CSV table of C-alpha atoms and ligand atoms in Angstrom, one decimal:
chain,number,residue,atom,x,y,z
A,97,UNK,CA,111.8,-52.3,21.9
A,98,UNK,CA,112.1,-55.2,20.0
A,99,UNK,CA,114.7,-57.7,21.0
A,100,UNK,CA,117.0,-59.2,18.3
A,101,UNK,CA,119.4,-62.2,18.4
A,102,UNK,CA,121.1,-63.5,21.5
A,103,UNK,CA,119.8,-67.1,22.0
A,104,UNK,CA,120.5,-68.9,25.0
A,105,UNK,CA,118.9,-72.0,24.9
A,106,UNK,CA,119.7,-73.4,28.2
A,107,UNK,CA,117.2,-72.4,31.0
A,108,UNK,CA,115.0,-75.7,32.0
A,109,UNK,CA,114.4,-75.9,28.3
A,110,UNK,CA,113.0,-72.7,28.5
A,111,UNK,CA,113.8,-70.4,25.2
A,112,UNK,CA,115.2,-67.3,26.7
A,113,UNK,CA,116.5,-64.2,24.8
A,114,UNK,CA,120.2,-62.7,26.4
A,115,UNK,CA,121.0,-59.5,25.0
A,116,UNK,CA,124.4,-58.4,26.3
A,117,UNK,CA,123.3,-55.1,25.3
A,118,UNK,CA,122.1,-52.5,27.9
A,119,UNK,CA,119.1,-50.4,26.9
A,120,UNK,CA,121.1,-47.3,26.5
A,121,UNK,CA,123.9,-49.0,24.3
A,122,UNK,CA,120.7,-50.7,22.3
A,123,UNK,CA,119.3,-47.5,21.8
A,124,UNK,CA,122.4,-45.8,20.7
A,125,UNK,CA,123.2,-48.8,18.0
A,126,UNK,CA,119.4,-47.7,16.6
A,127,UNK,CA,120.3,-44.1,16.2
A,128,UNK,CA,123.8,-45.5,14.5
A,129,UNK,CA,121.9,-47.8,11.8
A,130,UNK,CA,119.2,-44.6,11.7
A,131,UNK,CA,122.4,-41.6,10.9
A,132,UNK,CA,124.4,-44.8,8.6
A,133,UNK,CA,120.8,-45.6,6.6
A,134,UNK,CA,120.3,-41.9,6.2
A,135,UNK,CA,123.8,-40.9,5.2
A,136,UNK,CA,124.0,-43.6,2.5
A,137,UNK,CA,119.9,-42.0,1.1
A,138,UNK,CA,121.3,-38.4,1.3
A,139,UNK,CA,124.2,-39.7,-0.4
A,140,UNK,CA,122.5,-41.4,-3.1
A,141,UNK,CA,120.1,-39.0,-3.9
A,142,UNK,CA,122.5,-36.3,-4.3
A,143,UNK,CA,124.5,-38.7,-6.5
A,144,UNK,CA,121.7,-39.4,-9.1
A,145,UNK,CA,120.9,-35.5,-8.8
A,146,UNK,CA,124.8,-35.2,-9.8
A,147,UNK,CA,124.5,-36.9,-12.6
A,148,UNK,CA,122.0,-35.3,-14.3
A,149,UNK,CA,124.2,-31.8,-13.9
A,150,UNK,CA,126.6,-33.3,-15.6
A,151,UNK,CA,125.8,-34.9,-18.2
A,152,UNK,CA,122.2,-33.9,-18.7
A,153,UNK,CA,122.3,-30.2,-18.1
A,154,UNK,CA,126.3,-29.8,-18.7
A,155,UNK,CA,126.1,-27.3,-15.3
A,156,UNK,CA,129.7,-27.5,-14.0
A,157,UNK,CA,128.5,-25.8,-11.1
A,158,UNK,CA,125.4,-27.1,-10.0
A,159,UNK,CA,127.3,-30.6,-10.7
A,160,UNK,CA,130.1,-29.0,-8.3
A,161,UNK,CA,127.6,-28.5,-5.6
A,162,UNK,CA,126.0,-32.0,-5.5
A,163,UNK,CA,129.6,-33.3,-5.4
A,164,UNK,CA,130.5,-31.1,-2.2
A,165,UNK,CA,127.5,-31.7,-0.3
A,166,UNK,CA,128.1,-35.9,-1.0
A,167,UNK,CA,131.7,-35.3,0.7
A,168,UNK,CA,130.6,-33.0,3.4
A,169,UNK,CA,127.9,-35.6,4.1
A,170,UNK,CA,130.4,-38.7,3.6
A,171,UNK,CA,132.5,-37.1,6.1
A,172,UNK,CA,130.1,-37.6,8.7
A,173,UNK,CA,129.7,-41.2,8.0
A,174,UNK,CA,132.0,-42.5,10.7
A,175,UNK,CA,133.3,-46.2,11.2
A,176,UNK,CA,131.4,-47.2,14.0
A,177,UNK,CA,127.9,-45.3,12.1
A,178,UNK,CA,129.2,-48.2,9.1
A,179,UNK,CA,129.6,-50.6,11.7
A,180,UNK,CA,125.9,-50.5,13.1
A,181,UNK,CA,124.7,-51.7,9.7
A,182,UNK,CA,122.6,-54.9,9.8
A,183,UNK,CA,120.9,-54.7,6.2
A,184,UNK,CA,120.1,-58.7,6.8
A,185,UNK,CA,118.0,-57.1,9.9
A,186,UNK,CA,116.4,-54.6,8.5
A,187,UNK,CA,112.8,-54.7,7.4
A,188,UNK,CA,113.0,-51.7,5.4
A,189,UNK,CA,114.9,-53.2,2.2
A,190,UNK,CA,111.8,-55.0,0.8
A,191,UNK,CA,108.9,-51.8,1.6
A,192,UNK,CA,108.4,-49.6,-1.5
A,193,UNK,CA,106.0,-47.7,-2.7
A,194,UNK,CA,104.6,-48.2,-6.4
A,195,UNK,CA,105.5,-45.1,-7.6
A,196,UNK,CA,108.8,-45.5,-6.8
A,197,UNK,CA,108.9,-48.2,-9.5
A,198,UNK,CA,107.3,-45.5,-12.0
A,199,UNK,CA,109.2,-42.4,-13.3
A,200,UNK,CA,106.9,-41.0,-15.8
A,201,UNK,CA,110.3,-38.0,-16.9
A,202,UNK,CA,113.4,-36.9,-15.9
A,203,UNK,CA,111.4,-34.2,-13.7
A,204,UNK,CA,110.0,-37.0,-12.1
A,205,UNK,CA,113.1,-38.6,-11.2
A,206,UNK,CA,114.7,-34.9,-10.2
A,207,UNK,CA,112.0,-34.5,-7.9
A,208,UNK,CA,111.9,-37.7,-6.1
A,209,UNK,CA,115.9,-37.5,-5.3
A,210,UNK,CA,115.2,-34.1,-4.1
A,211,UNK,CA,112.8,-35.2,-1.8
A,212,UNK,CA,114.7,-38.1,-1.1
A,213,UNK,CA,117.5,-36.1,-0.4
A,214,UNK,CA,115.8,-33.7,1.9
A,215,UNK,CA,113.8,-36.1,4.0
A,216,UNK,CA,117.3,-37.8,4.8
A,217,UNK,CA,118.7,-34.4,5.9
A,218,UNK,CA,116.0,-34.0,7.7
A,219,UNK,CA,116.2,-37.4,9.6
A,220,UNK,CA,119.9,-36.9,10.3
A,221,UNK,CA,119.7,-32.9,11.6
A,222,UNK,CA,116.9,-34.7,14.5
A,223,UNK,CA,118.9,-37.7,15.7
A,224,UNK,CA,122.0,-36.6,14.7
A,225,UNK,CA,121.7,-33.9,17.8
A,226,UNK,CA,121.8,-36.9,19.7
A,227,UNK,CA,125.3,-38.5,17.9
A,228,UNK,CA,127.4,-35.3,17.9
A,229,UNK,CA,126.7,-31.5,18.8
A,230,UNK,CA,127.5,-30.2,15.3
A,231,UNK,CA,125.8,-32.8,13.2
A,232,UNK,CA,122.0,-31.2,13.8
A,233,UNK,CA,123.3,-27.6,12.8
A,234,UNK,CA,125.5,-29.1,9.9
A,235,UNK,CA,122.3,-31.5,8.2
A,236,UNK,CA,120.2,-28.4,8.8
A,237,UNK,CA,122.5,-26.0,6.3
A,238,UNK,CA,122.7,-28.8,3.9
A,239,UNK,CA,119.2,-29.3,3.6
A,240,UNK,CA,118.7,-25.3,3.1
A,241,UNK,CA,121.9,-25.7,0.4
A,242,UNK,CA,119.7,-28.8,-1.0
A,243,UNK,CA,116.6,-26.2,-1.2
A,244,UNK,CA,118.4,-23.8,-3.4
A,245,UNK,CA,119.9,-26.2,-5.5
A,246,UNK,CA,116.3,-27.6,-6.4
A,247,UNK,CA,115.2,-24.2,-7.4
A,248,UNK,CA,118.2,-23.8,-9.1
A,249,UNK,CA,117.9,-26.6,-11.0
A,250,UNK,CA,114.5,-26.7,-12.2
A,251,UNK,CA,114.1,-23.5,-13.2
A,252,UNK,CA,117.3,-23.7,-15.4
A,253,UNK,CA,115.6,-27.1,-16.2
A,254,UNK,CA,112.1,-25.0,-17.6
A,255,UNK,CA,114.8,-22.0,-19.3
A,256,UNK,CA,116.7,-25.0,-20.7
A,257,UNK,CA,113.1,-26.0,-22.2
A,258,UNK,CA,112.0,-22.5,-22.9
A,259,UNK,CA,115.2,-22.0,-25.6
A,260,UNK,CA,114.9,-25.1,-26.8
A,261,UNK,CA,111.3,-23.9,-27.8
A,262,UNK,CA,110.9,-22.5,-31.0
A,263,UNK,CA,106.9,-23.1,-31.6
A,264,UNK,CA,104.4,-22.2,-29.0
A,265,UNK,CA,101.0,-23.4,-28.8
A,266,UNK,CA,98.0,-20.6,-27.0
A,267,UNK,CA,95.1,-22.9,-26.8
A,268,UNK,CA,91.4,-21.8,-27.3
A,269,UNK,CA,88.6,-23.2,-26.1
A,270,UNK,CA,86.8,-26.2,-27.8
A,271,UNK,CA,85.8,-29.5,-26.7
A,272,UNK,CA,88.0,-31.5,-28.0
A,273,UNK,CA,90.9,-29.4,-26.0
A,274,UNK,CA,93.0,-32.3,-24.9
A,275,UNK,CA,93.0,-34.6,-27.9
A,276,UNK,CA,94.3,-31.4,-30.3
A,277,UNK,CA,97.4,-30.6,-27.5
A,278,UNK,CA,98.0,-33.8,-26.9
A,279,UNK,CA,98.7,-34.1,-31.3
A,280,UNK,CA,100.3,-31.5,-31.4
A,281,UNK,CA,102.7,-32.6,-28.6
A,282,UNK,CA,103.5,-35.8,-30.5
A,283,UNK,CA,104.5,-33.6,-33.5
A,284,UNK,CA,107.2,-32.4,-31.1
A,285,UNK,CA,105.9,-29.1,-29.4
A,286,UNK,CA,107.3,-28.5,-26.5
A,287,UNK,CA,105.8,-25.1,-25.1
A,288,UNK,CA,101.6,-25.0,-24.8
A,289,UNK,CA,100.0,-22.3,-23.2
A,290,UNK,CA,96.4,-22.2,-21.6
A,291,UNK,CA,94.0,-19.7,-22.7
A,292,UNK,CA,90.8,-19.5,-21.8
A,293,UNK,CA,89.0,-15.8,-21.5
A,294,UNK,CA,85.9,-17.0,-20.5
A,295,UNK,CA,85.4,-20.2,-18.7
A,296,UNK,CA,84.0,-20.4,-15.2
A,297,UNK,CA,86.6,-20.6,-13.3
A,298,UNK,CA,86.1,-24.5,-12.1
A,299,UNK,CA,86.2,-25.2,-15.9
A,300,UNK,CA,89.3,-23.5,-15.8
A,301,UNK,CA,90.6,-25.1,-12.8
A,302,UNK,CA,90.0,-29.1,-14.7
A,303,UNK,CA,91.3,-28.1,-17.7
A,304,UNK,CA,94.4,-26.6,-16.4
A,305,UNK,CA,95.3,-29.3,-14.2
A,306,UNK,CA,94.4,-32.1,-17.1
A,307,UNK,CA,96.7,-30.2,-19.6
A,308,UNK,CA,99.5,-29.8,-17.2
A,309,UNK,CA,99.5,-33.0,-16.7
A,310,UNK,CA,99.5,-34.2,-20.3
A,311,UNK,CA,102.0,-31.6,-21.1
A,312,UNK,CA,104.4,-33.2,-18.2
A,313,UNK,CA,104.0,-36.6,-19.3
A,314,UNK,CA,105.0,-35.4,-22.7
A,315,UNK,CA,108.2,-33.4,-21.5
A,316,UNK,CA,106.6,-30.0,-22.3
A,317,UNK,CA,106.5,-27.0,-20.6
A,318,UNK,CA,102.7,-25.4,-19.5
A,319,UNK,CA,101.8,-21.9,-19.0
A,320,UNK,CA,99.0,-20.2,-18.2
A,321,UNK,CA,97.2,-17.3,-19.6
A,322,UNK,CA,97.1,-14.3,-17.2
A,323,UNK,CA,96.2,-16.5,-14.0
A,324,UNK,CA,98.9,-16.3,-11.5
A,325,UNK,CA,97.0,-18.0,-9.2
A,326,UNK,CA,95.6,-20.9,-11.5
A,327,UNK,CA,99.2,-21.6,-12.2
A,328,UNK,CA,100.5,-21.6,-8.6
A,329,UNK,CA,97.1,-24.0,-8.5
A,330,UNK,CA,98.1,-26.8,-10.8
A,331,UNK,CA,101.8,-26.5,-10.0
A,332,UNK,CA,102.8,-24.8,-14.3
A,333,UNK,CA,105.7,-23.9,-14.9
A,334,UNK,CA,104.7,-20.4,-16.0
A,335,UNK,CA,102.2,-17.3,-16.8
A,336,UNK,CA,101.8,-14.9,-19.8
A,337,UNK,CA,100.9,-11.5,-18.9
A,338,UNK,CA,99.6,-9.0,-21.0
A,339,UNK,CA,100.3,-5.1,-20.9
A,340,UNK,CA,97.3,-4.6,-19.2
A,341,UNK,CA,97.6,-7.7,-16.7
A,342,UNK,CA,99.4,-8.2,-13.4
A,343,UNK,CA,103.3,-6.5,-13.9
A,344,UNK,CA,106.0,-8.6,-13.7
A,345,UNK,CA,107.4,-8.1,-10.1
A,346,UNK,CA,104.4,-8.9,-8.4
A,347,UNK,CA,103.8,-12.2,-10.7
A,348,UNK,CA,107.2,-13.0,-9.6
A,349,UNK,CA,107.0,-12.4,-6.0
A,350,UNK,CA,104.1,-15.0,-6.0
A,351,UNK,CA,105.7,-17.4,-8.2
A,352,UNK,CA,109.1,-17.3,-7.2
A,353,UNK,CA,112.2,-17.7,-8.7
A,354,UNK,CA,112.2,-21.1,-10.8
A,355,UNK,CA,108.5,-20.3,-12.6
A,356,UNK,CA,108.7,-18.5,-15.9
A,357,UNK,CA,106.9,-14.9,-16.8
A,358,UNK,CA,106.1,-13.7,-20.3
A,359,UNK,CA,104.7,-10.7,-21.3
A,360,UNK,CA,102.9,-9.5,-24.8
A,361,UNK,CA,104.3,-6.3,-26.3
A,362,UNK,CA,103.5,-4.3,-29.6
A,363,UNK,CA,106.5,-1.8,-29.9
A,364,UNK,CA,109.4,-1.2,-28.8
A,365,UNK,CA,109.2,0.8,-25.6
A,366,UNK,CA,107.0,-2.4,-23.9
A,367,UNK,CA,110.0,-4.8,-25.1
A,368,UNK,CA,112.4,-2.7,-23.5
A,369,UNK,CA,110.5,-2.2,-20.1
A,370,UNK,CA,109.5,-6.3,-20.7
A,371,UNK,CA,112.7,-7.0,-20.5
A,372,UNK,CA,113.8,-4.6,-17.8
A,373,UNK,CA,111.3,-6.1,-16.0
A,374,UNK,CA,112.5,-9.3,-16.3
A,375,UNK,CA,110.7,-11.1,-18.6
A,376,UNK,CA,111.8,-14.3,-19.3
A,377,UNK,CA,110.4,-14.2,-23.3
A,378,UNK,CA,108.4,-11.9,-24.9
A,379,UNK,CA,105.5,-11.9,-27.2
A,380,UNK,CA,105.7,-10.2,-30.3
A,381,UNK,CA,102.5,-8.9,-31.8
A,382,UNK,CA,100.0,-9.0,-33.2
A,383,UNK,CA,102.2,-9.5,-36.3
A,384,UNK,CA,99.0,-9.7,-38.6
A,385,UNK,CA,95.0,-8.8,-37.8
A,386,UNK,CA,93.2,-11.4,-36.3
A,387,UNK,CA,90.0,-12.6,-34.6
A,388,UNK,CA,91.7,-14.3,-32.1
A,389,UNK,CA,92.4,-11.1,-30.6
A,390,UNK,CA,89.6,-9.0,-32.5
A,391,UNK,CA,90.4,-4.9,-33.0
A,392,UNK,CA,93.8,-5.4,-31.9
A,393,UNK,CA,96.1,-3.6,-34.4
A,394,UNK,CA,98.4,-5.4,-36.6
A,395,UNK,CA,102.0,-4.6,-35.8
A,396,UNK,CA,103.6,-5.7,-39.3
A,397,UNK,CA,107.0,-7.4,-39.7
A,398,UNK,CA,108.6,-3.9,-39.2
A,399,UNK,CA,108.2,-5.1,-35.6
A,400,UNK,CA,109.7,-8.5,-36.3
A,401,UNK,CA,112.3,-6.7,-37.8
A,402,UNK,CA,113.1,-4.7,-34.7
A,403,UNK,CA,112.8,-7.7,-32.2
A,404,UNK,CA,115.4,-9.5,-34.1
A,405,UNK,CA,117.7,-7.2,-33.5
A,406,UNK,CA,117.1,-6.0,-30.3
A,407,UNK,CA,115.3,-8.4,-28.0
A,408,UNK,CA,117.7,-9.8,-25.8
A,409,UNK,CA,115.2,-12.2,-24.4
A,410,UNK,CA,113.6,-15.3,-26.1
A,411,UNK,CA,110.7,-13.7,-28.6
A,412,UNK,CA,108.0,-15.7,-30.1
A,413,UNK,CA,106.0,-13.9,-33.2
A,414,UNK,CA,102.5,-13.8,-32.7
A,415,UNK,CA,99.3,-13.1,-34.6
A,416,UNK,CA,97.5,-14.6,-37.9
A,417,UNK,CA,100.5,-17.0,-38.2
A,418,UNK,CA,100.0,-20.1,-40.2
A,419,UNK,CA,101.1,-22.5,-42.4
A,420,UNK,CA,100.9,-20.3,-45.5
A,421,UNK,CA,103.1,-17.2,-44.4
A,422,UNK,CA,105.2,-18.6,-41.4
A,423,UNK,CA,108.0,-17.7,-44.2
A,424,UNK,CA,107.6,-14.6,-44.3
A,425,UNK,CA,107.8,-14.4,-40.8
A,426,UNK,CA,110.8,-16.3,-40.9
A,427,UNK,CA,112.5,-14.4,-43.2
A,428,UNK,CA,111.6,-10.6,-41.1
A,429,UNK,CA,113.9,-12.6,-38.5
A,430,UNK,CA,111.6,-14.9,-36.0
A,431,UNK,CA,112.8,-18.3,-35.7
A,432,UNK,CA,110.2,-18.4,-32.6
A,433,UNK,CA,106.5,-18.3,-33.1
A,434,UNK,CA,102.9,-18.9,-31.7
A,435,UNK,CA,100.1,-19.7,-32.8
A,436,UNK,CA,96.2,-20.3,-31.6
A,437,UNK,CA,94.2,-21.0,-34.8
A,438,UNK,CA,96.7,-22.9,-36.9
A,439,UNK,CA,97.2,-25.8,-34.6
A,440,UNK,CA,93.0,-25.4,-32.7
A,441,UNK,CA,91.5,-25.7,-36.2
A,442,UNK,CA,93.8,-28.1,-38.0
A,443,UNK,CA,92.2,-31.3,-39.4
A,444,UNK,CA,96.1,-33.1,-38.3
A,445,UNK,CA,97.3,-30.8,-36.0
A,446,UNK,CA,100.5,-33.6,-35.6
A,447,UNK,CA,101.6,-32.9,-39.6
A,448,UNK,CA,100.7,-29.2,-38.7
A,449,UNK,CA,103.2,-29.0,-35.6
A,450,UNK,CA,106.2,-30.7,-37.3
A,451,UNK,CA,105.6,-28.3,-40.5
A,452,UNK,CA,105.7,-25.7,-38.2
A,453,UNK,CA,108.8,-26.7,-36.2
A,454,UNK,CA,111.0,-27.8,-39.3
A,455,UNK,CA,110.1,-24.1,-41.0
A,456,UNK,CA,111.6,-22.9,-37.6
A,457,UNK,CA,114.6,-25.3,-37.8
A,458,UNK,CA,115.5,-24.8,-41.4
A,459,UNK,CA,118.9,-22.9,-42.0
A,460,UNK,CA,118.9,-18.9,-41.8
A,461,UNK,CA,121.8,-18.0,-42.8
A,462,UNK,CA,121.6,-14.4,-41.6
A,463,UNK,CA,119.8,-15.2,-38.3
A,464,UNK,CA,121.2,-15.7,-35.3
A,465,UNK,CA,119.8,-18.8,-33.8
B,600,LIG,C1,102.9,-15.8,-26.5
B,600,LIG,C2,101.8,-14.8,-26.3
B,600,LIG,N1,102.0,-13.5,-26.7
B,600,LIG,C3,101.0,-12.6,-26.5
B,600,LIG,C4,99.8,-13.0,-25.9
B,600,LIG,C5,98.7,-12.0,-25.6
B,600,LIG,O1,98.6,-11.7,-24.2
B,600,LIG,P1,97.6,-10.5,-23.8
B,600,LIG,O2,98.1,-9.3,-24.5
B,600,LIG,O3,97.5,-10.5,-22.3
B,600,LIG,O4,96.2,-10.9,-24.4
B,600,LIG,P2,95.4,-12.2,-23.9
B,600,LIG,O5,96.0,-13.4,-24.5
B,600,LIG,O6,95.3,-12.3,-22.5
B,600,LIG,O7,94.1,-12.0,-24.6
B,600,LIG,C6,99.7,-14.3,-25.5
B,600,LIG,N2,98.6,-14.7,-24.8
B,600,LIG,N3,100.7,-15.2,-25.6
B,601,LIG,C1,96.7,-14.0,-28.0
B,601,LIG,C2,97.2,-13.1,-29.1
B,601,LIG,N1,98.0,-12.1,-28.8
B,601,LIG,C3,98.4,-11.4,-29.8
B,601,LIG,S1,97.8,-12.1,-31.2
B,601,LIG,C4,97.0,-13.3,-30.4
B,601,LIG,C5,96.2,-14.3,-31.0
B,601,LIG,C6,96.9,-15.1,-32.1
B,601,LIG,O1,96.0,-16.0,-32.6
B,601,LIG,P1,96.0,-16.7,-34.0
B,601,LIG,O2,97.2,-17.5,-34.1
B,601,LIG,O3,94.8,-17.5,-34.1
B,601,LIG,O4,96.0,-15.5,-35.0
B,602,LIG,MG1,96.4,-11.3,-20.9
């Protein structure tokens, strides 16, 4: 172990080192500076998570939760754990890592303090079995409470995005894939959805990954197109199924809880089992014909009509939607749409996606928003 401070100069000019420690009471004061470094990270972490329920997400209770955990944890932090602090001593203040100097979103920063926050626990349930009986067992149920908070949080996080969503982008294939999301996502879209029927699936694989990670960067949420286990792959935040894909139980038992499921429907019987399901949106269509989706029946506004009404989830319009009849659309009751063609073929698609998004903003009177 190294040996600090404790000169005594005096032996036959000799330099000698004295510690008045023994090596048990040395070894102890390491564990004391490891539990008080580690109580002050857990504490921090949970802090900067705090604040974010609070004033970012306005979550009284996840809010409440972060606070109870920093108390349950500051009760452990003991005088003589403070006491052992020697921050001039420790090497540790002036390591970092370089992406601990880059936060490239608010995700980002949620993610690291979770981590941060669970690593501490972690440190303090192993040598705090050495400080006090109960400590190990107590850092261990925190870190499980920390778990559920962080899949808590982010997926209210993605939901959060998800209604803030009114214009969703399904992507076709083409080469110049990235540069037209990547448009349309400085226009202001915030929900982009992979689709790609027929791409080997190692094309599918880099493409995925590449536009989840542009989609992040921007603050926008990615799903993918009927691939459950491309989206567990590149970490999405979501899937659309069709009727005739994977249901909706199974999708969730291998996505979990914080990942988002959307399902297609054409009438009114698959909304209502959609939603029973548990569908966390719904797509509405095909509203009109289109060779997107070639010989699949129109479902008219009648259908628009109905979802209005009677969709109790998030429900995007779907289906030969562009710039020229979005109104109409509008006006059978959608203030959510998506669209493949409008925004893959347009010459701007940056002027196309703000269009879009103000005719979803404007005022509608008669429409719940
Ligand atoms: C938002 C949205 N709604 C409907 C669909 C269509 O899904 P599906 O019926 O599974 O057909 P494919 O897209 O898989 O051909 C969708 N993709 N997105
Ligand atoms: C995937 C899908 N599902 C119902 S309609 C449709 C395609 C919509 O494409 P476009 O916006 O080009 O008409
Ligand atoms: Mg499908």
């Amino acid at each position: 172990m190294k040996q600090t401070g404790w000169y005594d100069k005096s032996t036959n000019g000799i330099v000698v080192m004295v510690n008045p420690y023994s090596q048990k009471e040395q070894i102890q004061q390491v564990v004391y500076r490891i539990l008080d470094a580690n109580l002050d990270r857990a504490r921090e972490g949970l802090r900067i998570l705090e604040e974010w329920c609070r004033f970012g997400l306005n979550n009284a209770q996840m809010a409440n939760e972060c606070k109870q955990l920093r108390q349950e944890i500051a009760a452990w932090h003991s005088v003589e754990l403070r006491a052992a602090r020697d921050t001039q001593g420790d090497i540790g203040t002036e390591l970092s890592h370089p992406h601990e100097e880059e936060r490239s979103s608010i995700k980002a920063v949620l993610l690291a303090n979770f981590c941060r926050v669970q690593e501490a626990l972690r440190v303090l349930e192993e040598y705090g079995k050495l400080y006090h009986p109960d400590m190990g067992k107590a850092c261990k149920q925190m870190r499980y409470r920390v778990y559920t908070l962080e899949t808590n949080l982010m997926g209210y996080e993605r939901y959060q995005l998800l209604l803030r969503s009114h214009l969703y982008f399904v992507t076709s294939p083409a080469e110049n894939l990235l540069e037209t999301v990547e448009a349309a996502l400085k226009g202001g879209l915030t929900l982009v959805q992979y689709r790609d029927k027929d791409a080997l699936d190692s094309l599918r694989l880099e493409n995925a990954k590449q536009l989840c990670q542009l989609c992040h960067h921007y603050g926008a949420l990615f799903i993918i197109n009927d691939r459950v286990d491309l989206a567990l792959a590149v970490d999405a935040d979501g899937v659309h199924l069709g009727q005739e894909d994977m249901p909706i139980a199974t999708a969730r038992q291998l996505l979990g809880p914080q990942r988002l499921i959307g399902r297609s429907t054409t009438n009114s019987d698959e909304m209502q089992r959609a939603i029973a399901e548990g569908a966390d949106y719904i797509g509405v269509g095909p509203v009109y014909e289109t060779p997107t989706k070639e010989g699949k029946a129109a479902v008219g506004l009648e259908y628009v009509r109905y979802a209005m009404n009677n969709s109790s989830v998030p429900w995007f319009a779907i289906g030969g939607i562009d710039t020229t009849n979005i109104n109409d659309v509008i006006d059978a009751g959608a203030n959510r749409v998506a669209v493949v063609r409008s925004l893959m073929q347009a010459e701007q698609p940056t002027l196309v996606t703000q269009y879009l998004i103000s005719q979803l903003h404007r005022i509608q009177p008669s429409i719940p928003s």
